[in-house]
Coordinates of C-alpha atoms in Angstrom, one line a residue:
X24 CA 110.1 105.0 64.3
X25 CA 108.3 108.3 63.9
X26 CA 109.4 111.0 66.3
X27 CA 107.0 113.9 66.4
X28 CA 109.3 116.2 69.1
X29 CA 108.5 118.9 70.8
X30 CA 110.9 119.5 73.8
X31 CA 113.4 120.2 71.6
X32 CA 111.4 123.1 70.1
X33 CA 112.2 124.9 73.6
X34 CA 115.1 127.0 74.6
X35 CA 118.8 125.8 74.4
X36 CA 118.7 126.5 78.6
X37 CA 116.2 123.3 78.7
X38 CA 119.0 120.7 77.1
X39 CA 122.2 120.1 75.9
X40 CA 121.9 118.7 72.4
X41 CA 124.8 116.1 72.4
X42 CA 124.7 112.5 71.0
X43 CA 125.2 109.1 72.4
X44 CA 129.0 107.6 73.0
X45 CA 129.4 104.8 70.5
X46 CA 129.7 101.6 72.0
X47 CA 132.0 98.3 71.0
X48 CA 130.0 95.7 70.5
X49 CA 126.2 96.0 71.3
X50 CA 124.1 93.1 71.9
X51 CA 120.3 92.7 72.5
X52 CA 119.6 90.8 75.6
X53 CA 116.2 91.9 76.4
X54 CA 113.1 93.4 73.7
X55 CA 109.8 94.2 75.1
X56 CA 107.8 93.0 71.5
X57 CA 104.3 94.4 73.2
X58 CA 105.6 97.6 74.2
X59 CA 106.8 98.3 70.9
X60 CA 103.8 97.5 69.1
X61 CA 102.2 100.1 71.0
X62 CA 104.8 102.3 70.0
X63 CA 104.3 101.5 66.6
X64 CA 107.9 100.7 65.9
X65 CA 108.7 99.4 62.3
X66 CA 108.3 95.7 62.2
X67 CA 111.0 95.2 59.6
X68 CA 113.4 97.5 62.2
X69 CA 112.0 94.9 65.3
X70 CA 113.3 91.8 63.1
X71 CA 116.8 92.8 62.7
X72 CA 118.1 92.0 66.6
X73 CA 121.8 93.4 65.3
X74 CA 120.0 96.5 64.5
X75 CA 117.9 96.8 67.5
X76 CA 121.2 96.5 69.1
X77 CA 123.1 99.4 67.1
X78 CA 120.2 101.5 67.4
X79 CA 119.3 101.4 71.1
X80 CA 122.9 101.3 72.2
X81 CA 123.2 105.2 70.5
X82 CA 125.4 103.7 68.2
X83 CA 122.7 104.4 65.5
X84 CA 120.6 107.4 65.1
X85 CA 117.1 106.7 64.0
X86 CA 116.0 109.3 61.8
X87 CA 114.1 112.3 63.0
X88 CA 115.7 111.7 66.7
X89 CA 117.2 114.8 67.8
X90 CA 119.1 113.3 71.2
X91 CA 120.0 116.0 74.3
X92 CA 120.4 115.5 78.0
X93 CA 118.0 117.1 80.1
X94 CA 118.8 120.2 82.2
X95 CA 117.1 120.1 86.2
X96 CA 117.7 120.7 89.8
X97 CA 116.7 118.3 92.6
X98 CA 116.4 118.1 96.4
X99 CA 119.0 114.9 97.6
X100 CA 117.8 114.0 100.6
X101 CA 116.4 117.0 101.5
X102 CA 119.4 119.1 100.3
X103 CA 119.1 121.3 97.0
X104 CA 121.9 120.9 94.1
X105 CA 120.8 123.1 91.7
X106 CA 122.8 121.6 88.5
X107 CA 122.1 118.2 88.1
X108 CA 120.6 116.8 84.8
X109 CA 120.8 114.0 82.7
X110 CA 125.0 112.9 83.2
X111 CA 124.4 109.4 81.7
X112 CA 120.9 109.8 79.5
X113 CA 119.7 110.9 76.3
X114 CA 116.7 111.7 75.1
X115 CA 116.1 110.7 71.5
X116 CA 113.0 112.4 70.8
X117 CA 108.9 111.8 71.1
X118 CA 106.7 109.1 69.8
X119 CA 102.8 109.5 69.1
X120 CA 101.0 106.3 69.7
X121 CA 98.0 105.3 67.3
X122 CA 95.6 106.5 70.6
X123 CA 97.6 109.5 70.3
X124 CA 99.9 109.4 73.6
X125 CA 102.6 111.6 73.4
X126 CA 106.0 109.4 75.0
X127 CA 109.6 109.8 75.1
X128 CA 112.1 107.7 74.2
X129 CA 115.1 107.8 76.1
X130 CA 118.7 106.1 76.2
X131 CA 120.1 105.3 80.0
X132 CA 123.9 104.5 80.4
X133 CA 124.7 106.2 76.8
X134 CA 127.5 108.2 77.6
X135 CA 128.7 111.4 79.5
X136 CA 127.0 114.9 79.4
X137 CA 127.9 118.0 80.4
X138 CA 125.6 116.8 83.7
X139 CA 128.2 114.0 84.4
X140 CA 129.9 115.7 87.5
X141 CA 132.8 113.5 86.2
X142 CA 130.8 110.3 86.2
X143 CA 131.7 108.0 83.0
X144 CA 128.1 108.0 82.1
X145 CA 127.5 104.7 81.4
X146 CA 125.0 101.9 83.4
X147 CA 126.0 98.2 84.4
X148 CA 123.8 95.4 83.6
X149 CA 122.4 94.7 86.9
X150 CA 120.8 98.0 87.5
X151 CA 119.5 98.1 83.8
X152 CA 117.7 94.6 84.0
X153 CA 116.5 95.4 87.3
X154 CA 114.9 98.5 85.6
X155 CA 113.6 96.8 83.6
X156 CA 112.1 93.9 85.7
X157 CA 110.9 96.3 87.8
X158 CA 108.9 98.8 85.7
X159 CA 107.3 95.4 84.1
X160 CA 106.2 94.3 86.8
X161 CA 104.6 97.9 88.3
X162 CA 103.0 98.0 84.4
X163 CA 101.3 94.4 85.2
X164 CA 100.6 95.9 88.6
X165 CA 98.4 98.6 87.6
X166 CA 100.7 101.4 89.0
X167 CA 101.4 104.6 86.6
X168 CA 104.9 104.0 85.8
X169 CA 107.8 104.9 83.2
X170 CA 108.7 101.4 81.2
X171 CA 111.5 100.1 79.8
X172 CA 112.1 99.1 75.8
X173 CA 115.4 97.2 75.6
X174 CA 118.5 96.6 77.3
X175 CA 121.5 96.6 75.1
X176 CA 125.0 95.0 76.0
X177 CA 127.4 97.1 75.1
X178 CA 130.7 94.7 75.1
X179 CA 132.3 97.0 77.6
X180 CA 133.4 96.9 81.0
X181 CA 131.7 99.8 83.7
X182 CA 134.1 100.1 86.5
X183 CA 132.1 100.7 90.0
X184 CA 133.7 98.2 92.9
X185 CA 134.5 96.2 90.5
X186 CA 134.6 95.9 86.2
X187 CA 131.2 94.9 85.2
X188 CA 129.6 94.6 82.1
X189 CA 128.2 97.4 80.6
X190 CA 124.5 98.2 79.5
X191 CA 122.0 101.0 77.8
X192 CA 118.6 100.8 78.6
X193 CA 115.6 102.0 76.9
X194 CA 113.1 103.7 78.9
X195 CA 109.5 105.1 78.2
X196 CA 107.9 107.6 79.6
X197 CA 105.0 110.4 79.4
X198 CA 107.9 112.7 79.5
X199 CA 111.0 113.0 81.9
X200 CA 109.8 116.6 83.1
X201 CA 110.0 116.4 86.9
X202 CA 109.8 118.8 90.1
X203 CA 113.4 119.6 89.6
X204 CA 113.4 120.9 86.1
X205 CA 110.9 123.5 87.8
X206 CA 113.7 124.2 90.7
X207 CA 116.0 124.5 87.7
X208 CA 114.6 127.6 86.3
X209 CA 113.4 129.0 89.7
X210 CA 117.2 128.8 91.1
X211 CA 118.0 130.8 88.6
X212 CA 115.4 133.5 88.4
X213 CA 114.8 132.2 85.0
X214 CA 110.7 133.4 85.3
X215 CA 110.4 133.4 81.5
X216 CA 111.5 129.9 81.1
X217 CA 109.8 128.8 83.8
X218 CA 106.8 130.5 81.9
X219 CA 107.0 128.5 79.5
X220 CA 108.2 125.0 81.1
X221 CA 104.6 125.4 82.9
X222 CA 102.4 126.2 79.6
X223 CA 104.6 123.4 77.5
X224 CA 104.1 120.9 80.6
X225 CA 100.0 122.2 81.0
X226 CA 99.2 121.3 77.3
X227 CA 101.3 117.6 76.9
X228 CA 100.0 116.2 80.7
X229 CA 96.5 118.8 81.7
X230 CA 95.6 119.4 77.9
X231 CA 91.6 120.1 80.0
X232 CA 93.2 123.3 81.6
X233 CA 92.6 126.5 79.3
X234 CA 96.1 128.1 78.8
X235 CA 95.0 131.3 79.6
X236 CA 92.9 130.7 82.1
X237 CA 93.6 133.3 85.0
X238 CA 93.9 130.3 88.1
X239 CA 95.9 128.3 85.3
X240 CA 98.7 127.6 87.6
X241 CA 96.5 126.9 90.4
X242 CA 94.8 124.3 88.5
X243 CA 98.6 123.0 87.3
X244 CA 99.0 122.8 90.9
X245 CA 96.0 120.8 91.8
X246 CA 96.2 118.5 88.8
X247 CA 100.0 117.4 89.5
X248 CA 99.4 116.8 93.7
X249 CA 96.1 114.5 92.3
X250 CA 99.0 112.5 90.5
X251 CA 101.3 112.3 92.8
X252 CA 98.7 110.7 95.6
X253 CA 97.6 108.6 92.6
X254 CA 100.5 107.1 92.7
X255 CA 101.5 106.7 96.1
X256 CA 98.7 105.1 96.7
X257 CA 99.4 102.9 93.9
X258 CA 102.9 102.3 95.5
X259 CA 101.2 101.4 99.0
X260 CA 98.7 99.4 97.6
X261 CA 101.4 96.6 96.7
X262 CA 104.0 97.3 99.1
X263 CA 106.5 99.0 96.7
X264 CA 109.3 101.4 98.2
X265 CA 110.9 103.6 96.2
X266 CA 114.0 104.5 97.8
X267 CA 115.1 107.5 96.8
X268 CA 112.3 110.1 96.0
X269 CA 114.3 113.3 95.3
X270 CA 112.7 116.0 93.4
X271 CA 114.9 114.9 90.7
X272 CA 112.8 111.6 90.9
X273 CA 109.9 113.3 90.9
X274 CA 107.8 113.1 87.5
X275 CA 105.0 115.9 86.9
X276 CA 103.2 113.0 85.1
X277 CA 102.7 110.9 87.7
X278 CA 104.8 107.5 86.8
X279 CA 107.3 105.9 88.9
X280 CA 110.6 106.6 87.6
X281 CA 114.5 105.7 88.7
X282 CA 114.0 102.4 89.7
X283 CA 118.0 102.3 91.9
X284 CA 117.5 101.2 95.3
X285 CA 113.7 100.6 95.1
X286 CA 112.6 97.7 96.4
X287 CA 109.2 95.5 97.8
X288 CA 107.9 95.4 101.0
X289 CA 107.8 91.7 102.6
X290 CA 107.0 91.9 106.1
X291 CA 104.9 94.5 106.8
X292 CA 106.2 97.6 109.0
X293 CA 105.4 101.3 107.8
X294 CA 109.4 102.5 109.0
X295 CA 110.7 99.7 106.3
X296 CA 113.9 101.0 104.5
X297 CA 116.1 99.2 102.3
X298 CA 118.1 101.6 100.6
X299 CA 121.8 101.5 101.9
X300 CA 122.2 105.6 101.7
X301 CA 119.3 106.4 103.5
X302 CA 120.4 105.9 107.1
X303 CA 118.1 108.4 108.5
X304 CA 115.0 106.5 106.9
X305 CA 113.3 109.5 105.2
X306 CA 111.8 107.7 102.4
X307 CA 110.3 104.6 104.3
X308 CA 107.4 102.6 103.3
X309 CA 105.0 104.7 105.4
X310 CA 107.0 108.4 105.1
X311 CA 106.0 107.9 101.0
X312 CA 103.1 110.2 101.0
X313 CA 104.9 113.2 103.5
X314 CA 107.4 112.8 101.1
X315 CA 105.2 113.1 98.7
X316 CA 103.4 116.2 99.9
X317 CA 107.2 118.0 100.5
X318 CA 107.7 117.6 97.1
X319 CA 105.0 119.0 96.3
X320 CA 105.3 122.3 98.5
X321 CA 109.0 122.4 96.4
X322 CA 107.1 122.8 93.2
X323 CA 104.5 125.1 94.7
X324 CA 107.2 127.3 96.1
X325 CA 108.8 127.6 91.7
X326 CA 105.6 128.7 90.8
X327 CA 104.2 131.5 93.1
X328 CA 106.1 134.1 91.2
X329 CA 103.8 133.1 88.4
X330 CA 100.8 133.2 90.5
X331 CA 100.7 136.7 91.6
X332 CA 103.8 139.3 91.6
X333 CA 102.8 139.9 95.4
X334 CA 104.1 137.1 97.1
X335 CA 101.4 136.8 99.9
X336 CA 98.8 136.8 97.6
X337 CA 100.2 134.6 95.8
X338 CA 100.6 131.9 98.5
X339 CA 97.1 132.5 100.1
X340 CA 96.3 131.2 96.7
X341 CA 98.9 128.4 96.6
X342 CA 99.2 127.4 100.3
X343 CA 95.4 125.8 100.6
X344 CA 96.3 123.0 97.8
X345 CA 99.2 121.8 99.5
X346 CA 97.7 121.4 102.8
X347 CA 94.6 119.9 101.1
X348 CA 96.9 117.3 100.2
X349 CA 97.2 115.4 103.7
X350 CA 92.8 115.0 103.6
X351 CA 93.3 114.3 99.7
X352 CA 95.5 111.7 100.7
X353 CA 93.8 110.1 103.4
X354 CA 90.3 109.4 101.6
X355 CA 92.0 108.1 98.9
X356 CA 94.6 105.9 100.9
X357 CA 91.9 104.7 103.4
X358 CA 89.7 103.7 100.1
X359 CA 92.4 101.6 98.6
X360 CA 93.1 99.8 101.8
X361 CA 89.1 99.3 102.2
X362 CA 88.9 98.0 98.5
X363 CA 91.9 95.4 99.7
X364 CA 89.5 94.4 102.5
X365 CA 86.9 94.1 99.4
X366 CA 84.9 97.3 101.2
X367 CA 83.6 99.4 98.2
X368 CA 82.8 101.9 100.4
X369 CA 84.8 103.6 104.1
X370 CA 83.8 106.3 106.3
X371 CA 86.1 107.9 108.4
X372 CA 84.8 105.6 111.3
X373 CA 86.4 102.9 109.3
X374 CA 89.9 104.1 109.7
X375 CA 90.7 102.9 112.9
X376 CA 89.5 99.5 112.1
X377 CA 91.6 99.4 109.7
X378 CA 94.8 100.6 111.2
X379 CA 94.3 98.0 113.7
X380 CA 94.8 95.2 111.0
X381 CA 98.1 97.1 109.6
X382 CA 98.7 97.2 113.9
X383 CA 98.5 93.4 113.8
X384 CA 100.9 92.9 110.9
X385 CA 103.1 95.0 111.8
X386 CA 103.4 93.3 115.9
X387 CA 103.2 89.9 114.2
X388 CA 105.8 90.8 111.2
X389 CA 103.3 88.9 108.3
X390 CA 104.0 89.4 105.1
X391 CA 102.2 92.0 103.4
X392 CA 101.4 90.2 100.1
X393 CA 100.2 87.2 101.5
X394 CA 98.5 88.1 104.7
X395 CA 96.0 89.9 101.6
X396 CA 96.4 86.8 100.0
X397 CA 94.7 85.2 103.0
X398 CA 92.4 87.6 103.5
X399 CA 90.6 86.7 100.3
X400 CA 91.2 82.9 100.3
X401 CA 89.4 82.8 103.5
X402 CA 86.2 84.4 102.0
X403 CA 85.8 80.6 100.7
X404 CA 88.0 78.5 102.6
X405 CA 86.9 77.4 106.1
X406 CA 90.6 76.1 107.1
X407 CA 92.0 79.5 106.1
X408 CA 89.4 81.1 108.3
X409 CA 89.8 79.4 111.2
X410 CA 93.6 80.0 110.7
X411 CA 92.7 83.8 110.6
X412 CA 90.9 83.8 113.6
X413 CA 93.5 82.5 115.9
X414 CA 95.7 85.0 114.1
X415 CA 93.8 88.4 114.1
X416 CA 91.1 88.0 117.4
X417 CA 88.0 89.7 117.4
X418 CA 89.2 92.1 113.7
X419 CA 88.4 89.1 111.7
X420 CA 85.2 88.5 113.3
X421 CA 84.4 92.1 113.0
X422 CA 85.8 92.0 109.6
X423 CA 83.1 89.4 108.5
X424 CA 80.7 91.3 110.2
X425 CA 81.2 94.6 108.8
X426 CA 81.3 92.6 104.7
X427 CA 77.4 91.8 105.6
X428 CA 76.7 95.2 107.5
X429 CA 77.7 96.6 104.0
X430 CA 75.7 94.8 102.2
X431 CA 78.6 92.9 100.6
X432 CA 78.2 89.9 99.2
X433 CA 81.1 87.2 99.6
X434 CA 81.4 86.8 95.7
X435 CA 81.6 90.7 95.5
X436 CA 84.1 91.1 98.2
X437 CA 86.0 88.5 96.6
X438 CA 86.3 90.0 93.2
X439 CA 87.0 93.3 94.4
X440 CA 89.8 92.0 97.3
X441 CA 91.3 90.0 93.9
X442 CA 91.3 93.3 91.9
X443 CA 93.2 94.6 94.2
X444 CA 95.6 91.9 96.1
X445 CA 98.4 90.8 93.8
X446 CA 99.6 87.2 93.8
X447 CA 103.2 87.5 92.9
X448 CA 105.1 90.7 93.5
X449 CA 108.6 91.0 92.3
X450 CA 109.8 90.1 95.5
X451 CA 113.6 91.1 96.3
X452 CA 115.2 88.0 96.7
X453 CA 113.3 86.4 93.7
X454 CA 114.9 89.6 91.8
X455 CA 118.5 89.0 92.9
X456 CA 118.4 85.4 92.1
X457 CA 117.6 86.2 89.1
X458 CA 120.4 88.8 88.1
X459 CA 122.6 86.3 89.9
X460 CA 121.8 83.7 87.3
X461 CA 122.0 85.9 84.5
X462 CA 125.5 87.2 85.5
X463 CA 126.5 83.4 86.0
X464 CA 125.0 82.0 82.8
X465 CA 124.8 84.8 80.5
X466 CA 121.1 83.3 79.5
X467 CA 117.9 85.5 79.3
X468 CA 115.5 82.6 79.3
X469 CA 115.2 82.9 83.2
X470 CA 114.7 86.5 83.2
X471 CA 111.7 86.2 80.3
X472 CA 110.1 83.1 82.1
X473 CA 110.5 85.3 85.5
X474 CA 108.6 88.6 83.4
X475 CA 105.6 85.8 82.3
X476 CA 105.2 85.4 85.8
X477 CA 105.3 89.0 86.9
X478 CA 103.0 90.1 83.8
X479 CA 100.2 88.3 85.4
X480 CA 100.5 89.2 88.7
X481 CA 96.6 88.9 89.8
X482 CA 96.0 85.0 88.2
X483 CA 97.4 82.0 89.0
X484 CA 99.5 80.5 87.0
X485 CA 101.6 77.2 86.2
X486 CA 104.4 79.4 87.6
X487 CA 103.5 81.4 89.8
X488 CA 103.8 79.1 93.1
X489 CA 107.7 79.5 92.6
X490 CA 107.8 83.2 93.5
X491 CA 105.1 83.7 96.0
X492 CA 107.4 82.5 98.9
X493 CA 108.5 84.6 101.7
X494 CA 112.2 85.6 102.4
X495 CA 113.6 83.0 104.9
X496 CA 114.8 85.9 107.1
X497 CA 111.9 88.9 106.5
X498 CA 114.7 90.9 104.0
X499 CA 115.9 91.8 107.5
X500 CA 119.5 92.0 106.0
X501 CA 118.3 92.7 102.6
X502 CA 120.0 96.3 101.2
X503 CA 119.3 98.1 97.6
X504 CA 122.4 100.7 96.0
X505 CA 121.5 103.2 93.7
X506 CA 123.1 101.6 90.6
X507 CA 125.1 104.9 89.3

């Protein structure tokens, strides 16, 4: 591995430097071989499984690492704890990629920090295979996402409810800066290193915007609320919840990150929750993109001092792009959902037409995933259309009428609708069958044959039939944990 780092050429007050708890007896149980070809890790390193093990377990430094946990802030839930940071992660440095991407590489469940708020720093296996289930499948998905490595049995117990076995997962990502390590320095009236967090973070994710460009934080601004929507979008698109959208969780970069208590959408109803600490339901299905946009107006509020030293001025200049966001949001929302309908184009006329579909889901509880599925099928199926009818009234009619008005042609919609409608989603139940089975058998074959599946989610496969089914009972009862 070749680290080329550059966070740690910051300040002390960005990180603690601190290295990785030794573990007993680490053991690779999962290696993502096409990730780390991209990564351009050694081959002769990627042979040696017992030294894949001691070196992404922190038992072993690779050379040029240089591992510290990560100093931020982060709204909870709406409520603001201004010392948070990595307690159970370290980062081990930067990797350039031969289409030179810069990405971190960073250890999860690798011991206590000065972050830990007394927490033994240390992951169980569930929550790190579901990490990495998860961002796999999101990659295969098409949605901008942090990715995992490895996960590395550590031979030691992590004591929660009950002893579990213990795990250190690798995970990917553009770079863990997030809304809260901007709260971090503006908590503190730390302007200088919040200076510079913005100029480091504006040349390794907006390398187009000039540095000293007058409006530079303006176009910061802009450029990380484009992002964000990107991604929401993505996340609505295929029906994924994230659960727990804290600033904290918030990456400037745009990629999903923290997988804990996310979880997919079966049954489509926009106030869908499955996280068991969010009784109030702020971070439902359909509350993503205010979220979103809040978290945002956070980030905006760190930055005015840079904007302009008098504070109305600077939010005359800063106000307009958050608001923007809600119009932002909607075109490109109402596009997706069009391009799921295999509409390449929607006018706001559209909306309503398409709202009433969602309406019909939602009164009839049909599964999001497949009622798309449909959708398409029925573009060539005659059984499937005359289901469809009885179903969805006069909208299907209407549907069918509005493809030809278009001028779209059944093969085009098609194509586009199959684009854009998965086949197999890592549907909750599937997922905890699976970590059930591990836990029982201690084998990895069912979680690779699972991934194959996953990795293909928009063609049919041998497999695939076996995780396309519903939950018997809607994941009424279904509940997600945060993993710490």
């Amino acid at each position: 591995m070749k680290f080329s780092n550059t966070y740690s050429q910051l300040d002390s007050a960005f990180y603690q430097r601190i290295a990785p708890t030794k573990v007993a007896a680490p053991q690779l149980l999962l290696w993502n071989k096409n990730l780390a070809s991209d990564l351009l890790i050694d081959e002769m390193i990627t042979q040696d499984q017992n030294l894949l093990a001691q070196y992404f377990s922190g038992n072993l430094i690779p050379d040029g690492a240089e591992p510290m946990a990560l100093a931020y802030s982060g709204h909870q839930f709406g409520h603001f704890n201004p010392n948070l940071g990595d307690g159970r992660a370290h980062l081990l440095g930067e990797i350039i990629t031969s289409d030179n991407k810069r990405y971190d590489i960073q250890l999860k469940g690798s011991g206590p920090t000065q972050f830990s708020r007394q927490g033994d720093g240390r992951c169980a296996i569930g929550p790190a295979v579901r990490e990495y289930i998860m961002s796999e499948a999101m990659f295969a998905l098409g949605v901008p996402t942090s990715r995992c490595l490895s996960v590395v049995i550590t031979g030691e117990p992590v004591y929660r409810e009950q002893a579990m076995p213990g795990a250190v997962v690798t995970r990917v990502a553009s770079s863990h800066i997030r809304v809260g390590t901007f709260q971090y320095f503006a908590a503190k009236g730390d302007l200088e290193s919040l200076s510079t967090l913005t100029d480091y973070t504006i040349n390794r994710h907006f390398s187009h915007i000039n540095i000293n460009a007058e409006d530079k934080i303006e176009q910061f601004l802009e450029c990380t609320i484009d992002k964000q929507i990107e991604l929401i979008v993505a996340w609505m698109r295929t029906g994924f919840i994230h659960g727990v959208m804290n600033t904290d969780n918030t990456a400037i970069s745009g990629e999903t990150i923290d997988f804990g208590p996310c979880a997919m959408m079966s049954n489509y109803h926009s106030g869908t929750v499955f996280s068991s600490i969010d009784k109030q339901g702020r971070y439902a299905f359909g509350n993503q993109p205010h979220i979103a946009q809040w978290n945002m107006a956070r980030l905006a509020e760190c930055l005015l001092l840079l904007v302009d030293a008098n504070q109305e001025k600077a939010l005359e200049k800063i106000e307009p792009l958050i608001i923007a966001f809600t119009d932002k949001f909607e075109t490109a929302y109402f596009t997706m959902l069009a391009n799921k309908l295999g509409l390449n184009e929607v006018n706001t006329e559209d909306h309503q037409f398409i709202n009433e579909l969602l309406e019909h889901m939602q009164k009839q509880a049909l599964d999001y995933t497949n009622t798309f599925i449909k959708l398409t099928d029925s573009l060539t199926d005659t059984n499937i259309q005359n289901e469809l009818k009885q179903q969805f009234g006069d909208w299907y009619a209407n549907w069918l009428t509005m493809l030809a008005s278009k001028n779209q042609s059944t093969q085009a919609a098609k194509t586009l609708m199959t684009k854009n409608n998965p086949l197999v989603i890592p549907r909750n139940h599937h997922v905890e069958a699976i970590l059930a089975e591990y836990e029982t058998s201690g084998q990895s074959a069912i979680i690779d044959s699972f991934l194959e599946v996953l990795r293909a989610p928009y063609e049919q496969q041998k497999e695939t039939s076996q995780f396309q089914d519903e939950p018997k009972d809607g994941d009424h009862q279904y509940r997600t944990f945060c993993g710490t």
